[in-house]
Amino acid sequence: MGSGDSVGEPPDGPARPGAFARAWAKALAGTSYFPMTHAQLETLLQRLTDQLAAALRTEPLDLRAGHRVATELVASHIASAEALGRTVEVIQLRLVRDLDLVADDIADRMARLLAAIATGYARALRDRTLDEQEAIRRAALIARADAERALRASEARFRHQATHDPLTDLPNRTLFAERLAAVCTEHRDDVHRVGLCFLDIDRFKRINDSYGHQIGDRALVAAAHRLSRAVEPHLVARLGGDAFMILVERSTGTGDVVAVAESALAALAEPVLVDGHDVTVTASVGVVERQVTGTTPDDLWRAAGSTLHWAKSAGGAGWALYDAERDSREQARQALSAAIPGGLERGEFYLDYQPLTSLQDGSVLGVEALVRWQHPQLGVLRPDSFIGLAEETGLIVPLGSWVLAEACREAVGWSAATGEPPYVSVNLAVRQLRRPDLVQEVCGLLRRTGLPPNRLQLEITESMMMSSAEEPVRALRALADLGVRIAIDDFGTGYSNLAYLRDLPVTELKVAGEFVRGLRAPEAADPGSRADERILAAMVSLAHALGLTVTAEGVETAEQADRLRAIGCDAGQGWHLGRPAPADQILPPPGPTVRQAQPERSSERYVQPRRPSVGPASEAR
């Protein structure tokens, strides 16, 4: 082709321009992922085919068209090496033929155009790679900046969450503990004093149950704000739930901290209006105040918690002041309570027995089992040292079961000089009586030991028997049907409902020692003594009318035994008639049947502790 010639075309125009584009699209199929339909791909390639044809027809040859075609292919994600190879192949083999391009130097022009396409392809791929790398770099920088901002925001949130309560916005337990520790560290001298008020809202669960948790939360928020305002500038923290703590950093004495407690209680006294509901709250406060030197945050915190418990136990709606002696006693009680299970395992408990003596002929009718604890450090402990603790913690169930089993085991080997051997009387605790397997437990003991049922007596208190629960009464009826004796202990201190006893499986009443204590000989009797005697006589008469026997507790003098005998009382128990003793000493020797003893306070019992009465009392259960 000369310098002035152009590529020739047939008179009828380009031949089959769509055929090449379709062949090109078919060649590219499967070489890359194209974000377009096949029809869209053919349309694109048809446009690029027209550009290539125009370039070949132009004089001089337009190599920039090859660059543009390659750039557009890469931009359309037709960018793989295989796609480039297929493109070069199809252009080389079919472009001239399918478009009927005629020229003397067509081969040379095609070679130069293909080289331009390959060069443009390489440049476009390089530019795209650089652009992608730059985009990735920019995205990474943006992501890092965003992550750092998010981290700073998260750390900040972790800090209005780690140190403050989300509901009330008050300082939380963590911040309060840090501040208390700082006070105790910074002010260790003989001058600085510190105080705590541990406050807990009384019966807050009832507010949630009555009005719902949403109103309960709003009432709690209102109470928190009132507290904070009332005791400023002192630090108030919400420890969780309905518990708050107030820190008095520079106390000048107990009066300062008590004044803070009273201000807090006064702030809560007025009802809180929430959604039209007047919500009334009261609180209990434990107050601790002491010199910073010689104490620790843990000591202060524990003391405040114990004192709050005392305020709650006193009925709430008030404050209690820490008492070191009381706290020491309660810690000792707690330690003793924790030692009960180990004491049972190590065999540290044993039984003594106290006779139940006939007031008519002095014979021993039965004996009451009384538990003792041979403590490895404290020596022999009587029931009043540990039975109350066992009741509070639920340990009375395994302890009571051991007493019952041990009493049955020992009693089966007893004998008497004449007549029937004495029965053994065992006190049942409330928790034991309410156990669903009580009947099975007793039946199993009688079967294993061989003890006749009529030689076992179970003592329960009057209040236990008069309760409305049907299950314990059914259990006692089942045991009575087997022949087990049932006695009501401490009769006269509770309901004293003799009429109710008609329908209960009771064989014996044990009259409380309070009625026996005032009995005197007729010539020495005072009006109070005569009233006690008339009450006792009425009890004995009515009990006998119901077919029950009567045992008087707390018989400590001969005069009391004589007066009881005169009014028809069947039996007595007390130190005048016999002190507690081991099993091998419970039966009286042949001869005189009533054993005299020094007039000391006497009768012991095992379970069901009660508040001590005024004046000297017999050994508690």
Coordinates of C-alpha atoms in Angstrom, one line a residue:
M1 CA 0.0 0.0 0.0
G2 CA 1.3 3.4 -0.9
S3 CA 1.6 6.4 1.4
G4 CA -1.5 8.0 0.0
D5 CA -3.7 4.8 -0.3
S6 CA -6.4 3.7 2.2
V7 CA -7.8 0.4 3.0
G8 CA -10.4 -0.5 0.5
E9 CA -14.0 -1.5 1.1
P10 CA -16.3 -3.4 -1.1
P11 CA -19.0 -1.4 -2.7
D12 CA -21.7 -2.8 -0.4
G13 CA -20.0 -1.8 2.9
P14 CA -18.5 -3.9 5.7
A15 CA -19.3 -7.6 5.5
R16 CA -21.1 -9.2 8.5
P17 CA -19.9 -6.8 11.2
G18 CA -21.9 -8.7 13.9
A19 CA -20.4 -12.1 13.2
F20 CA -16.9 -11.1 14.4
A21 CA -18.2 -9.6 17.6
R22 CA -20.2 -12.9 18.3
A23 CA -17.1 -14.9 17.6
W24 CA -15.0 -12.7 19.9
A25 CA -17.6 -13.1 22.7
K26 CA -17.7 -16.8 22.2
A27 CA -13.9 -16.9 22.4
L28 CA -13.9 -15.0 25.7
A29 CA -16.5 -17.2 27.4
G30 CA -15.1 -18.8 30.5
T31 CA -11.9 -16.8 30.6
S32 CA -13.0 -14.3 33.2
Y33 CA -16.0 -13.2 35.3
F34 CA -17.8 -10.5 33.4
P35 CA -20.3 -8.3 35.4
M36 CA -22.6 -8.3 32.3
T37 CA -24.9 -10.5 30.3
H38 CA -23.8 -12.2 27.1
A39 CA -25.9 -9.8 25.1
Q40 CA -24.2 -6.8 26.8
L41 CA -20.8 -8.4 26.1
E42 CA -21.6 -8.8 22.4
T43 CA -22.7 -5.1 22.3
L44 CA -19.4 -4.0 23.9
L45 CA -17.3 -6.1 21.6
Q46 CA -19.2 -4.9 18.5
R47 CA -18.3 -1.3 19.5
L48 CA -14.7 -2.3 20.0
T49 CA -14.7 -4.2 16.6
D50 CA -15.8 -1.0 14.9
Q51 CA -12.9 0.9 16.5
L52 CA -10.4 -1.7 15.4
A53 CA -11.8 -1.7 11.8
A54 CA -11.7 2.1 11.7
A55 CA -8.1 2.0 12.9
L56 CA -7.0 -0.5 10.2
R57 CA -8.7 1.7 7.6
T58 CA -7.0 4.9 8.8
E59 CA -3.9 6.2 7.2
P60 CA -1.6 6.4 8.9
L61 CA -2.5 3.4 11.1
D62 CA -4.1 4.6 14.4
L63 CA -2.3 2.6 17.1
R64 CA -4.0 4.6 19.9
A65 CA -7.2 2.7 19.0
G66 CA -5.4 -0.5 20.0
H67 CA -4.6 1.1 23.4
R68 CA -8.1 2.3 23.9
V69 CA -9.6 -1.1 23.0
A70 CA -7.3 -2.8 25.5
T71 CA -8.0 -0.2 28.2
E72 CA -11.8 -0.7 27.8
L73 CA -11.4 -4.5 27.9
V74 CA -9.5 -4.3 31.2
A75 CA -12.0 -1.7 32.6
S76 CA -14.8 -4.2 31.7
H77 CA -13.0 -6.9 33.8
I78 CA -11.9 -8.8 30.7
A79 CA -8.5 -8.8 32.2
S80 CA -7.1 -12.3 32.4
A81 CA -4.1 -13.5 30.5
E82 CA -6.3 -16.1 28.8
A83 CA -8.7 -13.4 27.8
L84 CA -5.8 -11.4 26.2
G85 CA -4.6 -14.5 24.3
R86 CA -8.1 -15.4 23.0
T87 CA -8.5 -11.7 21.9
V88 CA -5.2 -11.7 20.0
E89 CA -6.1 -15.0 18.4
V90 CA -9.5 -14.1 17.2
I91 CA -8.4 -10.7 15.9
Q92 CA -5.5 -12.3 14.1
L93 CA -7.5 -15.1 12.5
R94 CA -10.9 -13.5 11.8
L95 CA -10.9 -9.7 11.9
V96 CA -9.6 -9.2 8.3
R97 CA -11.6 -12.1 6.9
D98 CA -14.9 -11.3 8.6
L99 CA -14.7 -7.6 7.8
D100 CA -13.3 -8.1 4.2
L101 CA -10.4 -5.8 4.8
V102 CA -8.1 -5.5 1.8
A103 CA -4.7 -3.9 1.7
D104 CA -1.2 -4.6 0.5
D105 CA 0.3 -4.2 3.9
I106 CA -2.7 -5.6 5.9
A107 CA -0.5 -8.2 7.6
D108 CA 1.9 -5.6 8.8
R109 CA -0.9 -3.3 10.0
M110 CA -2.5 -6.2 11.9
A111 CA 0.8 -7.0 13.6
R112 CA 1.3 -3.5 14.6
L113 CA -2.3 -3.2 15.9
L114 CA -2.1 -6.4 17.9
A115 CA 1.2 -5.1 19.4
A116 CA -0.6 -1.9 20.4
I117 CA -3.5 -3.9 21.9
A118 CA -1.0 -6.1 24.0
T119 CA 0.9 -3.0 25.1
G120 CA -2.3 -1.2 26.0
Y121 CA -3.5 -4.3 27.8
A122 CA -0.3 -4.5 29.9
R123 CA -0.4 -0.8 30.8
A124 CA -4.1 -1.0 31.7
L125 CA -3.5 -4.0 33.9
R126 CA -0.6 -2.2 35.6
D127 CA -2.6 1.0 36.1
R128 CA -5.6 -1.0 37.4
T129 CA -3.3 -2.9 39.8
L130 CA -1.8 0.4 41.1
D131 CA -5.2 1.9 41.4
E132 CA -6.5 -1.1 43.4
Q133 CA -3.4 -1.0 45.6
E134 CA -3.9 2.7 46.3
A135 CA -7.6 2.1 47.0
I136 CA -6.7 -0.7 49.3
R137 CA -4.2 1.5 51.0
R138 CA -6.7 4.3 51.4
A139 CA -9.3 1.9 52.7
A140 CA -6.9 0.5 55.2
L141 CA -6.0 3.9 56.4
I142 CA -9.7 4.8 56.7
A143 CA -10.5 1.5 58.4
R144 CA -7.6 2.0 60.9
A145 CA -8.8 5.5 61.7
D146 CA -12.4 4.3 62.1
A147 CA -11.2 1.4 64.3
E148 CA -9.1 3.7 66.5
R149 CA -12.0 6.1 66.9
A150 CA -14.3 3.2 67.7
L151 CA -11.8 1.8 70.2
R152 CA -11.4 5.2 71.9
A153 CA -15.2 5.5 72.1
S154 CA -15.5 1.9 73.3
E155 CA -12.9 2.4 76.0
A156 CA -14.6 5.6 77.1
R157 CA -17.9 3.7 77.3
F158 CA -16.3 0.8 79.2
R159 CA -14.8 3.3 81.7
H160 CA -19.5 5.7 82.3
Q161 CA -20.0 1.5 82.5
A162 CA -16.9 0.2 84.6
T163 CA -17.2 2.9 87.2
H164 CA -20.9 4.0 87.1
D165 CA -24.2 2.3 87.4
P166 CA -26.1 2.4 84.1
L167 CA -29.5 2.7 85.7
T168 CA -29.0 5.4 88.3
D169 CA -25.7 7.0 87.0
L170 CA -24.3 6.8 90.5
P171 CA -20.8 5.4 91.1
N172 CA -20.8 1.7 91.2
R173 CA -19.2 -0.9 93.4
T174 CA -15.9 -0.8 91.5
L175 CA -15.5 3.0 91.9
F176 CA -16.6 2.9 95.5
A177 CA -14.1 0.2 96.3
E178 CA -11.3 2.1 94.7
R179 CA -12.2 5.3 96.6
L180 CA -12.4 3.4 99.9
A181 CA -9.1 1.7 99.3
A182 CA -7.5 5.1 98.6
V183 CA -8.9 6.6 101.8
C184 CA -7.5 3.7 103.8
T185 CA -4.1 4.0 102.1
E186 CA -3.7 7.7 102.1
H187 CA -4.8 8.5 105.7
R188 CA -3.0 5.9 107.9
D189 CA -2.4 8.0 110.9
D190 CA -3.9 8.6 114.4
V191 CA -6.1 11.4 113.3
H192 CA -8.2 10.4 110.3
R193 CA -11.5 8.5 110.8
V194 CA -13.8 6.9 108.2
G195 CA -17.4 5.9 108.2
L196 CA -19.7 3.7 106.0
C197 CA -23.5 3.6 105.7
F198 CA -24.6 0.4 104.0
L199 CA -28.2 1.0 102.9
D200 CA -30.7 -1.5 101.6
I201 CA -34.3 -0.7 100.6
D202 CA -36.7 -2.8 102.6
R203 CA -38.9 -5.4 100.8
F204 CA -38.2 -3.8 97.4
K205 CA -39.3 -7.0 95.7
R206 CA -42.8 -6.2 96.8
I207 CA -42.7 -3.0 94.8
N208 CA -41.6 -4.8 91.7
D209 CA -44.3 -7.4 92.2
S210 CA -47.0 -4.8 92.8
Y211 CA -46.2 -2.2 90.1
G212 CA -43.9 -4.0 87.7
H213 CA -40.2 -3.8 87.1
Q214 CA -40.3 -0.7 85.0
I215 CA -42.0 1.4 87.8
G216 CA -39.7 -0.3 90.3
D217 CA -36.6 0.8 88.3
R218 CA -37.9 4.4 88.1
A219 CA -38.6 4.4 91.8
L220 CA -35.1 3.1 92.4
V221 CA -33.7 5.9 90.2
A222 CA -35.7 8.5 92.2
A223 CA -34.5 7.1 95.5
A224 CA -30.9 7.2 94.3
H225 CA -31.2 10.8 93.3
R226 CA -32.7 11.7 96.7
L227 CA -30.0 9.9 98.5
S228 CA -27.3 11.6 96.5
R229 CA -28.7 15.1 97.2
A230 CA -29.5 14.4 100.8
V231 CA -26.0 13.4 101.9
E232 CA -23.8 15.7 99.7
P233 CA -20.9 15.9 99.5
H234 CA -20.4 12.3 100.6
L235 CA -19.9 9.7 97.9
V236 CA -23.0 7.5 97.3
A237 CA -22.7 4.3 95.2
R238 CA -25.2 1.8 94.0
L239 CA -23.7 -1.7 94.7
G240 CA -26.4 -3.5 92.7
G241 CA -30.1 -4.3 93.2
D242 CA -31.5 -2.1 95.9
A243 CA -28.3 -1.7 97.9
F244 CA -26.3 1.5 98.3
M245 CA -23.2 2.5 100.2
I246 CA -22.3 6.0 101.5
L247 CA -18.7 6.9 102.2
V248 CA -17.9 9.5 105.0
E249 CA -14.3 10.1 104.3
R250 CA -13.4 12.5 107.2
S251 CA -15.6 11.5 110.1
T252 CA -15.1 13.3 113.4
G253 CA -16.9 10.5 115.3
T254 CA -19.9 8.1 115.3
G255 CA -22.3 11.0 115.5
D256 CA -21.3 12.2 112.0
V257 CA -22.0 8.9 110.3
V258 CA -25.3 8.4 112.2
A259 CA -26.4 11.9 111.1
V260 CA -25.7 10.9 107.5
A261 CA -27.7 7.7 107.9
E262 CA -30.6 9.6 109.4
S263 CA -30.5 12.1 106.5
A264 CA -30.6 9.2 104.0
L265 CA -33.6 7.6 105.8
A266 CA -35.4 11.0 105.9
A267 CA -34.8 11.5 102.2
L268 CA -36.5 8.2 101.4
A269 CA -39.5 8.7 103.8
E270 CA -41.6 10.7 101.4
P271 CA -43.5 8.6 98.8
V272 CA -42.2 8.7 95.2
L273 CA -44.8 9.5 92.5
V274 CA -44.2 7.2 89.5
D275 CA -46.8 7.1 86.6
G276 CA -49.5 8.2 89.0
H277 CA -48.5 5.6 91.7
D278 CA -47.4 6.7 95.1
V279 CA -44.5 4.3 95.8
T280 CA -43.4 4.3 99.4
V281 CA -40.0 2.9 100.3
T282 CA -38.2 2.4 103.6
A283 CA -34.7 1.4 104.2
S284 CA -32.3 -0.2 106.7
V285 CA -28.8 1.1 107.3
G286 CA -25.8 -0.5 108.8
V287 CA -23.5 2.2 110.3
V288 CA -19.7 1.6 110.8
E289 CA -17.3 4.3 112.0
R290 CA -13.7 3.9 113.1
Q291 CA -10.1 5.2 112.9
V292 CA -8.5 4.5 109.5
T293 CA -5.3 3.1 111.2
G294 CA -5.8 -0.5 112.1
T295 CA -8.6 -1.2 109.6
T296 CA -8.8 -2.3 105.9
P297 CA -11.5 -1.9 103.2
D298 CA -12.5 -5.5 103.6
D299 CA -12.9 -5.1 107.4
L300 CA -15.1 -2.0 106.9
W301 CA -17.2 -3.6 104.2
R302 CA -17.8 -6.8 106.1
A303 CA -18.6 -4.9 109.3
A304 CA -21.1 -2.7 107.4
G305 CA -22.7 -5.8 105.9
S306 CA -23.1 -7.5 109.3
T307 CA -24.6 -4.3 110.8
L308 CA -27.1 -3.9 107.9
H309 CA -28.2 -7.5 108.7
W310 CA -28.8 -6.4 112.3
A311 CA -30.9 -3.5 111.2
K312 CA -32.9 -5.7 108.9
S313 CA -33.4 -8.3 111.7
A314 CA -34.8 -5.5 113.9
G315 CA -37.6 -4.9 111.5
G316 CA -36.1 -2.5 109.1
A317 CA -36.9 1.2 108.5
G318 CA -34.0 2.3 110.8
W319 CA -30.2 2.1 111.4
A320 CA -28.0 -0.1 113.5
L321 CA -24.5 0.8 114.8
Y322 CA -21.7 -1.7 114.6
D323 CA -21.0 -3.6 117.8
A324 CA -17.6 -5.4 117.9
E325 CA -18.6 -7.7 120.7
R326 CA -21.8 -8.8 118.9
D327 CA -19.9 -9.2 115.7
S328 CA -17.4 -11.4 117.4
R329 CA -20.1 -13.6 118.9
E330 CA -21.8 -14.0 115.5
Q331 CA -18.6 -14.9 113.8
A332 CA -18.0 -17.5 116.5
R333 CA -21.5 -18.8 115.9
Q334 CA -20.9 -19.0 112.2
A335 CA -17.7 -20.9 112.7
L336 CA -19.5 -23.3 115.0
S337 CA -22.3 -23.8 112.5
A338 CA -19.8 -24.6 109.8
A339 CA -18.2 -27.2 112.0
I340 CA -21.4 -29.2 112.6
P341 CA -21.2 -31.5 109.5
G342 CA -17.6 -32.3 110.2
G343 CA -18.4 -33.0 113.8
L344 CA -21.1 -35.5 112.7
E345 CA -18.6 -37.3 110.4
R346 CA -15.9 -37.5 113.1
G347 CA -18.3 -38.8 115.8
E348 CA -18.0 -35.8 118.0
F349 CA -21.7 -35.9 119.1
Y350 CA -23.1 -38.2 121.8
L351 CA -26.3 -38.5 123.9
D352 CA -27.1 -38.1 127.5
Y353 CA -30.5 -39.1 128.9
Q354 CA -32.7 -37.5 131.5
P355 CA -35.3 -39.7 133.3
L356 CA -39.1 -39.2 133.0
T357 CA -40.2 -40.4 136.5
S358 CA -43.5 -41.5 137.8
L359 CA -44.7 -39.1 140.5
Q360 CA -46.8 -41.9 142.0
D361 CA -44.2 -44.7 142.6
G362 CA -40.9 -43.1 141.5
S363 CA -40.3 -45.6 138.7
V364 CA -38.5 -44.5 135.6
L365 CA -41.1 -44.5 132.8
G366 CA -38.9 -43.2 130.0
V367 CA -35.8 -41.1 129.3
E368 CA -35.4 -38.0 127.1
A369 CA -32.4 -38.0 124.7
L370 CA -30.2 -34.9 125.0
V371 CA -27.5 -34.3 122.5
R372 CA -24.0 -33.2 123.4
W373 CA -21.0 -32.1 121.3
Q374 CA -17.5 -33.0 122.3
H375 CA -15.9 -30.1 120.4
P376 CA -12.1 -30.6 119.8
Q377 CA -11.3 -27.0 120.9
L378 CA -14.2 -25.8 123.0
G379 CA -14.9 -29.0 125.0
V380 CA -18.3 -30.3 125.7
L381 CA -21.1 -28.1 124.3
R382 CA -24.7 -28.2 125.5
P383 CA -27.6 -28.0 123.0
D384 CA -28.2 -24.3 123.6
S385 CA -24.7 -23.6 122.0
F386 CA -25.5 -25.2 118.6
I387 CA -29.1 -26.3 118.1
G388 CA -30.3 -22.8 117.2
L389 CA -27.5 -22.6 114.6
A390 CA -28.5 -26.0 113.2
E391 CA -32.1 -24.8 112.9
E392 CA -31.1 -21.7 111.0
T393 CA -28.9 -23.5 108.5
G394 CA -31.0 -26.6 108.0
L395 CA -28.3 -28.8 109.5
I396 CA -30.9 -29.8 112.1
V397 CA -32.1 -32.4 109.7
P398 CA -28.9 -34.5 109.5
L399 CA -28.2 -33.8 113.2
G400 CA -31.8 -34.7 114.2
S401 CA -31.7 -37.9 112.2
W402 CA -28.5 -38.9 113.9
V403 CA -30.0 -38.3 117.3
L404 CA -33.1 -40.4 116.4
A405 CA -31.0 -43.3 115.1
E406 CA -28.5 -43.2 118.0
A407 CA -31.3 -43.1 120.6
C408 CA -33.1 -46.1 119.0
R409 CA -29.8 -48.0 118.7
E410 CA -28.9 -47.5 122.4
A411 CA -32.5 -48.0 123.8
V412 CA -32.9 -51.4 122.3
G413 CA -30.4 -52.9 124.8
W414 CA -31.9 -51.3 127.9
S415 CA -33.5 -53.4 130.6
A416 CA -35.3 -52.7 133.8
A417 CA -35.2 -54.2 137.3
T418 CA -38.9 -55.0 137.0
G419 CA -41.5 -54.5 134.3
E420 CA -41.1 -52.8 130.9
P421 CA -37.8 -51.1 130.1
P422 CA -38.1 -47.3 129.8
Y423 CA -39.1 -45.8 126.5
V424 CA -36.8 -43.2 124.8
S425 CA -38.1 -39.8 124.0
V426 CA -36.6 -37.8 121.1
N427 CA -37.5 -34.3 120.1
L428 CA -38.3 -33.6 116.5
A429 CA -37.4 -30.3 114.8
V430 CA -39.9 -28.5 112.5
R431 CA -37.8 -29.4 109.4
Q432 CA -37.8 -33.1 110.4
L433 CA -41.5 -33.2 111.0
R434 CA -42.2 -31.7 107.5
R435 CA -40.0 -34.1 105.7
P436 CA -42.1 -36.4 103.4
D437 CA -40.1 -39.4 104.3
L438 CA -40.4 -39.1 108.1
V439 CA -42.6 -42.2 108.5
Q440 CA -40.3 -44.3 106.3
E441 CA -37.3 -43.1 108.3
V442 CA -38.8 -44.1 111.6
C443 CA -40.1 -47.4 110.4
G444 CA -36.7 -48.2 108.9
L445 CA -35.0 -47.4 112.3
L446 CA -37.4 -49.6 114.3
R447 CA -36.9 -52.4 111.8
R448 CA -33.1 -52.2 111.8
T449 CA -32.7 -51.9 115.5
G450 CA -35.6 -54.1 116.7
L451 CA -36.9 -51.4 119.1
P452 CA -40.6 -52.0 119.8
P453 CA -42.7 -49.0 118.5
N454 CA -44.2 -48.3 122.0
R455 CA -40.7 -47.7 123.4
L456 CA -40.1 -44.7 121.1
Q457 CA -41.7 -41.4 121.9
L458 CA -41.5 -38.4 119.6
E459 CA -41.7 -35.0 121.1
I460 CA -43.0 -32.0 119.1
T461 CA -43.8 -28.5 120.3
E462 CA -47.3 -27.2 120.7
S463 CA -47.0 -24.7 117.9
M464 CA -45.8 -27.4 115.5
M465 CA -48.8 -29.6 116.3
M466 CA -51.3 -26.7 116.0
S467 CA -50.2 -25.6 112.6
S468 CA -52.6 -25.8 109.6
A469 CA -50.3 -28.1 107.6
E470 CA -52.0 -31.5 107.0
E471 CA -48.9 -33.5 106.0
P472 CA -47.2 -33.5 109.4
V473 CA -50.4 -34.5 111.2
R474 CA -50.9 -37.3 108.7
A475 CA -47.3 -38.5 109.3
L476 CA -47.8 -38.4 113.1
R477 CA -51.1 -40.4 112.8
A478 CA -49.4 -43.0 110.7
L479 CA -46.6 -43.3 113.4
A480 CA -49.2 -43.4 116.2
D481 CA -51.0 -46.2 114.4
L482 CA -47.8 -48.2 114.5
G483 CA -47.6 -47.8 118.2
V484 CA -45.1 -44.9 118.5
R485 CA -45.8 -42.5 121.3
I486 CA -46.5 -38.8 120.5
A487 CA -45.9 -36.1 123.1
I488 CA -46.5 -32.4 123.0
D489 CA -43.5 -30.6 124.5
D490 CA -43.6 -27.2 126.3
F491 CA -47.4 -27.4 126.6
G492 CA -48.9 -24.1 127.8
T493 CA -46.5 -21.8 126.1
G494 CA -48.4 -21.7 122.8
Y495 CA -52.0 -22.2 121.8
S496 CA -52.9 -24.4 124.8
N497 CA -55.9 -25.6 122.8
L498 CA -56.9 -28.8 124.6
A499 CA -60.1 -29.1 122.6
Y500 CA -58.0 -29.3 119.4
L501 CA -56.1 -32.2 120.9
R502 CA -59.2 -34.5 120.6
D503 CA -58.4 -35.1 116.9
L504 CA -54.6 -35.4 117.2
P505 CA -52.6 -38.6 117.7
V506 CA -51.2 -37.5 121.0
T507 CA -50.5 -39.7 124.0
E508 CA -48.8 -37.3 126.4
L509 CA -48.5 -33.6 127.3
K510 CA -45.3 -32.2 128.8
V511 CA -46.2 -29.1 130.7
A512 CA -43.8 -26.3 130.4
G513 CA -41.5 -25.6 133.4
E514 CA -42.7 -22.0 133.6
F515 CA -45.9 -23.3 135.4
V516 CA -43.9 -25.6 137.7
R517 CA -41.3 -23.0 138.8
G518 CA -43.6 -21.1 141.2
L519 CA -45.1 -24.1 143.0
R520 CA -44.5 -24.1 146.8
A521 CA -45.7 -26.0 149.8
P522 CA -49.2 -24.8 150.9
E523 CA -48.0 -22.9 153.9
A524 CA -45.4 -21.0 151.8
A525 CA -47.5 -20.5 148.7
D526 CA -48.1 -16.9 147.4
P527 CA -51.0 -15.8 145.3
G528 CA -48.9 -16.3 142.1
S529 CA -48.0 -19.8 143.2
R530 CA -51.6 -20.7 143.9
A531 CA -52.6 -19.4 140.4
D532 CA -50.0 -21.6 138.7
E533 CA -51.2 -24.6 140.7
R534 CA -54.8 -24.0 139.7
I535 CA -53.8 -23.7 136.0
L536 CA -51.8 -26.9 136.3
A537 CA -54.7 -28.7 138.0
A538 CA -57.0 -27.6 135.2
M539 CA -54.5 -28.8 132.5
V540 CA -54.1 -32.2 134.2
S541 CA -57.8 -32.7 134.7
L542 CA -58.6 -31.8 131.1
A543 CA -55.7 -33.9 129.7
H544 CA -56.9 -36.9 131.7
A545 CA -60.4 -36.4 130.4
L546 CA -58.9 -36.7 126.9
G547 CA -57.0 -39.9 127.9
L548 CA -53.6 -38.2 127.9
T549 CA -50.9 -38.6 130.5
V550 CA -49.2 -35.5 131.8
T551 CA -45.5 -35.0 132.5
A552 CA -44.3 -31.8 134.3
E553 CA -41.0 -30.3 133.2
G554 CA -38.6 -28.4 135.3
V555 CA -39.2 -30.3 138.6
E556 CA -36.3 -29.0 140.8
T557 CA -37.5 -29.3 144.4
A558 CA -39.2 -31.8 146.6
E559 CA -42.0 -29.2 147.2
Q560 CA -42.7 -29.0 143.5
A561 CA -42.8 -32.8 143.2
D562 CA -45.2 -33.0 146.2
R563 CA -47.6 -30.3 144.8
L564 CA -47.6 -32.0 141.3
R565 CA -48.4 -35.4 142.9
A566 CA -51.2 -33.8 144.9
I567 CA -52.9 -32.4 141.8
G568 CA -52.7 -35.8 140.0
C569 CA -49.8 -35.1 137.6
D570 CA -48.5 -38.4 136.2
A571 CA -44.8 -37.9 135.8
G572 CA -42.1 -35.3 136.2
Q573 CA -38.7 -34.4 134.6
G574 CA -36.1 -32.3 136.2
W575 CA -32.9 -32.4 138.2
H576 CA -34.7 -33.2 141.4
L577 CA -35.8 -36.5 139.8
G578 CA -32.6 -37.2 137.9
R579 CA -29.9 -35.4 136.0
P580 CA -28.8 -36.1 132.4
A581 CA -26.5 -39.1 132.3
P582 CA -24.9 -41.6 129.9
A583 CA -27.0 -44.5 128.7
D584 CA -25.5 -47.0 131.2
Q585 CA -26.6 -44.8 134.1
I586 CA -30.2 -44.1 133.2
L587 CA -31.9 -46.9 135.1
P588 CA -32.3 -46.4 138.9
P589 CA -30.7 -49.1 141.2
P590 CA -33.1 -51.4 143.1
G591 CA -34.4 -49.8 146.3
P592 CA -35.7 -46.2 146.6
T593 CA -37.2 -45.2 143.4
V594 CA -37.2 -41.4 143.6
R595 CA -33.7 -40.0 143.5
Q596 CA -33.2 -36.8 145.4
A597 CA -30.8 -34.1 144.1
Q598 CA -29.7 -30.6 144.7
P599 CA -32.4 -28.0 143.8
E600 CA -30.7 -26.8 140.6
R601 CA -32.4 -25.6 137.4
S602 CA -32.9 -28.6 135.3
S603 CA -34.8 -30.1 132.5
E604 CA -33.2 -30.1 129.1
R605 CA -34.7 -30.5 125.7
Y606 CA -33.3 -31.1 122.2
V607 CA -34.9 -29.4 119.2
Q608 CA -37.1 -26.4 118.5
P609 CA -35.3 -23.4 120.1
R610 CA -37.4 -20.6 121.5
R611 CA -36.7 -17.1 122.9
P612 CA -35.4 -17.3 126.5
S613 CA -38.0 -16.4 129.2
V614 CA -37.4 -13.8 131.9
G615 CA -35.3 -15.2 134.7
P616 CA -33.3 -18.4 135.0
A617 CA -34.3 -21.1 132.5
S618 CA -33.7 -24.7 132.0
E619 CA -31.2 -25.8 129.4
A620 CA -32.3 -24.9 125.9
R621 CA -32.7 -27.4 123.2

